[in-house]
Amino acid sequence: DVYKRQLKTMMSILNKNSIFLIIIILMSSFAFIYVNSTNIEPASEDQTRFISFGDSPHVPEGEVENYLKMLIDSINDHNSSLIIHIGDTLGGREACTDSMILLHLKLMNRLDAPVLYTPGDNEWRDCYQEKKGVMYDNLERLDYIRNTHFSNNKTLGKNPIFVENFSENGYPENARIILNNIAFITAHLVGSNNNYDPTNLRNTNEYYERDLANIEWIKESFKNYDKANAFVVAIHADMYSNGLSISSEYKNFAMALYSLSNEFKKPVLILYGDSHKFKDFKPMPKKYPYIHAINNYGNPDIKALMIEVDPYNKEPFKVIKVIKGESLKTWLFRNFQRTINYLDRVFQRIHAYFK
């Protein structure tokens, strides 16, 4: 009877939560296998595919390559014709050193396809903040990125191609290309209120000048690509962080883009990041039916999106695959270790009970 009571007590400690965790791990393993082994049918003549990612891991410089290597390899395995990086190469607390900025440039240049990159706030706007540890002049960091990333009128990547950009107006990061009659355009909008800061006149002036330049750029781009079948506009900032009510720092650009969509009557995708949560939606389907929006994954959920553009489809912009930045082997090992550690804690409790 004593043995039975002890056994019953042990089983109550090794309770359903342990079994539940094991089941979740197994189910997730099967889901991981399914998602990463999904076969994709070849694109038709009307379809164009590209890959988008950004909001990199918030880790120290020495750990960056380990965190991104498998994602880069996975992206290269998909043989995309274009890759878009939507900014925030650095974490929010990582210092904006030359070496850190150049490390991420090197990693983007390991991607086989041409890479359109639009900067985020973490790599320049926030660089003067104390949380970064080493503080920099944020506008000097912006100049450094322009000089190192956008100096030759080409994309980044292992196989760069020429782009049109706004360098003559001082904004070489605003670039555009057309592939398969789909226009791809970057515009420089960042988080942290887009550098609008009533307590800092220098930053606020930069915001106003860049805001006007972005609007001029997007209008010119639509006019130049008026024969395009669809438009993909890549920015960093999440203009929808307050819901569908766009904050004033982004409103001028957003309304200009919305108006262009109705004027040209072509599908427009706003591709963005900053808030790190995947979202696929139409912001104002009744008033602006041509506008679509996709928010990328981001730290700590580092994934890339393969997006298909089919301007003649009812859903012209579709995420057809989520590309994980981790191999099945390492994913299983990591979660196996997690399960073992959990069970070890349970058995320690059992041992302590009988002791």
Tab-separated table of C-alpha atoms in Angstrom, residues 10-160:
chain	number	residue	atom	x	y	z
A	10	MET	CA	5.132	10.271	-8.371
A	11	MET	CA	2.696	10.081	-11.270
A	12	SER	CA	0.822	13.122	-9.978
A	13	ILE	CA	4.084	15.075	-9.965
A	14	LEU	CA	4.943	13.867	-13.451
A	15	ASN	CA	1.589	15.327	-14.371
A	16	LYS	CA	-0.270	16.023	-17.534
A	17	ASN	CA	1.756	19.198	-18.148
A	18	SER	CA	4.815	17.062	-18.909
A	19	ILE	CA	2.842	14.878	-21.299
A	20	PHE	CA	1.283	17.961	-22.844
A	21	LEU	CA	4.708	19.542	-23.447
A	22	ILE	CA	5.992	16.377	-25.142
A	23	ILE	CA	2.903	16.244	-27.380
A	24	ILE	CA	3.352	19.909	-28.334
A	25	ILE	CA	7.006	19.300	-29.200
A	26	LEU	CA	6.102	16.309	-31.383
A	27	MET	CA	3.274	18.159	-33.123
A	28	SER	CA	5.514	21.165	-33.704
A	29	SER	CA	8.167	18.871	-35.158
A	30	PHE	CA	5.724	17.526	-37.705
A	31	ALA	CA	4.552	21.064	-38.482
A	32	PHE	CA	8.164	22.166	-38.939
A	33	ILE	CA	8.823	19.303	-41.332
A	34	TYR	CA	5.650	20.063	-43.293
A	35	VAL	CA	6.268	23.824	-43.610
A	36	ASN	CA	9.903	23.468	-44.646
A	37	SER	CA	9.291	20.653	-47.102
A	38	THR	CA	6.364	22.285	-48.887
A	39	ASN	CA	6.776	21.924	-52.623
A	40	ILE	CA	6.029	25.091	-54.568
A	41	GLU	CA	4.710	24.891	-58.090
A	42	PRO	CA	6.695	26.847	-60.688
A	43	ALA	CA	5.454	30.385	-61.263
A	44	SER	CA	3.309	31.062	-64.300
A	45	GLU	CA	4.043	33.843	-66.784
A	46	ASP	CA	1.731	36.182	-64.853
A	47	GLN	CA	3.412	35.534	-61.503
A	48	THR	CA	6.489	37.160	-60.009
A	49	ARG	CA	8.069	35.949	-56.776
A	50	PHE	CA	10.433	37.616	-54.365
A	51	ILE	CA	11.632	37.123	-50.777
A	52	SER	CA	11.352	39.632	-47.946
A	53	PHE	CA	12.908	39.699	-44.464
A	54	GLY	CA	14.319	42.053	-41.857
A	55	ASP	CA	14.287	43.097	-38.176
A	56	SER	CA	17.373	41.012	-37.457
A	57	PRO	CA	18.246	39.223	-34.186
A	58	HIS	CA	18.942	41.510	-31.238
A	59	VAL	CA	22.270	39.936	-30.355
A	60	PRO	CA	25.860	41.121	-29.825
A	61	GLU	CA	28.156	41.430	-32.818
A	62	GLY	CA	29.949	38.163	-32.108
A	63	GLU	CA	26.696	36.185	-32.323
A	64	VAL	CA	25.152	37.773	-35.422
A	65	GLU	CA	26.560	35.366	-38.027
A	66	ASN	CA	25.509	32.283	-36.065
A	67	TYR	CA	21.946	33.594	-35.841
A	68	LEU	CA	21.644	34.537	-39.517
A	69	LYS	CA	23.730	31.929	-41.325
A	70	MET	CA	20.966	29.340	-41.677
A	71	LEU	CA	18.386	31.916	-42.757
A	72	ILE	CA	20.743	33.192	-45.455
A	73	ASP	CA	21.407	29.634	-46.624
A	74	SER	CA	17.685	28.884	-46.664
A	75	ILE	CA	16.917	32.024	-48.680
A	76	ASN	CA	19.645	31.142	-51.187
A	77	ASP	CA	18.153	27.669	-51.581
A	78	HIS	CA	15.002	29.235	-53.032
A	79	ASN	CA	16.680	30.909	-56.024
A	80	SER	CA	14.635	34.106	-55.833
A	81	SER	CA	15.004	36.792	-58.494
A	82	LEU	CA	14.881	39.552	-55.853
A	83	ILE	CA	15.246	39.914	-52.082
A	84	ILE	CA	13.989	42.862	-50.047
A	85	HIS	CA	15.442	43.701	-46.621
A	86	ILE	CA	13.018	45.964	-44.756
A	87	GLY	CA	15.551	47.328	-42.272
A	88	ASP	CA	16.649	47.123	-38.635
A	89	THR	CA	19.834	45.198	-39.238
A	90	LEU	CA	20.857	45.944	-35.635
A	91	GLY	CA	19.026	45.269	-32.425
A	92	GLY	CA	17.568	48.062	-30.357
A	93	ARG	CA	20.389	47.875	-27.770
A	94	GLU	CA	23.332	47.064	-30.032
A	95	ALA	CA	25.831	49.875	-30.609
A	96	CYS	CA	25.946	51.336	-34.118
A	97	THR	CA	29.645	50.689	-34.640
A	98	ASP	CA	31.251	50.665	-38.076
A	99	SER	CA	32.087	46.986	-37.629
A	100	MET	CA	28.486	46.043	-36.744
A	101	ILE	CA	27.028	47.960	-39.689
A	102	LEU	CA	29.600	46.490	-42.087
A	103	LEU	CA	29.018	42.980	-40.735
A	104	HIS	CA	25.358	43.158	-41.735
A	105	LEU	CA	26.360	44.585	-45.108
A	106	LYS	CA	28.658	41.590	-45.590
A	107	LEU	CA	25.841	39.205	-44.691
A	108	MET	CA	23.431	40.838	-47.145
A	109	ASN	CA	26.104	40.495	-49.805
A	110	ARG	CA	26.146	36.731	-49.204
A	111	LEU	CA	22.650	36.505	-50.638
A	112	ASP	CA	22.713	35.210	-54.199
A	113	ALA	CA	19.897	37.402	-55.547
A	114	PRO	CA	19.942	41.212	-55.796
A	115	VAL	CA	18.975	42.794	-52.467
A	116	LEU	CA	16.914	45.966	-52.151
A	117	TYR	CA	17.550	47.335	-48.660
A	118	THR	CA	15.732	50.153	-46.906
A	119	PRO	CA	17.261	51.284	-43.573
A	120	GLY	CA	15.513	50.949	-40.220
A	121	ASP	CA	15.693	53.146	-37.151
A	122	ASN	CA	17.983	50.819	-35.168
A	123	GLU	CA	20.966	51.313	-37.460
A	124	TRP	CA	20.928	55.109	-37.491
A	125	ARG	CA	18.028	56.987	-35.904
A	126	ASP	CA	18.359	55.487	-32.421
A	127	CYS	CA	22.163	55.474	-32.324
A	128	TYR	CA	22.403	58.493	-29.978
A	129	GLN	CA	20.374	56.788	-27.250
A	130	GLU	CA	21.991	55.636	-24.005
A	131	LYS	CA	20.475	52.155	-24.271
A	132	LYS	CA	22.877	51.513	-27.157
A	133	GLY	CA	25.826	51.617	-24.764
A	134	VAL	CA	28.097	53.524	-27.137
A	135	MET	CA	26.355	56.652	-28.393
A	136	TYR	CA	26.795	58.142	-31.859
A	137	ASP	CA	25.558	61.148	-33.759
A	138	ASN	CA	22.556	59.604	-35.464
A	139	LEU	CA	22.743	61.721	-38.624
A	140	GLU	CA	26.435	60.893	-38.998
A	141	ARG	CA	25.457	57.207	-38.856
A	142	LEU	CA	22.866	57.809	-41.587
A	143	ASP	CA	25.558	59.378	-43.767
A	144	TYR	CA	27.816	56.396	-43.078
A	145	ILE	CA	25.119	53.946	-44.209
A	146	ARG	CA	24.471	55.969	-47.344
A	147	ASN	CA	28.189	55.959	-48.183
A	148	THR	CA	28.706	52.241	-47.525
A	149	HIS	CA	25.438	50.739	-48.789
A	150	PHE	CA	24.206	53.052	-51.541
A	151	SER	CA	27.249	54.526	-53.264
A	152	ASN	CA	27.151	52.807	-56.678
A	153	ASN	CA	23.551	52.917	-57.958
A	154	LYS	CA	23.222	49.163	-57.502
A	155	THR	CA	21.401	46.762	-55.237
A	156	LEU	CA	23.276	44.809	-52.622
A	157	GLY	CA	23.752	41.043	-52.854
A	158	LYS	CA	26.218	38.697	-54.482
A	159	ASN	CA	24.805	39.522	-57.919
A	160	PRO	CA	23.815	43.194	-57.763
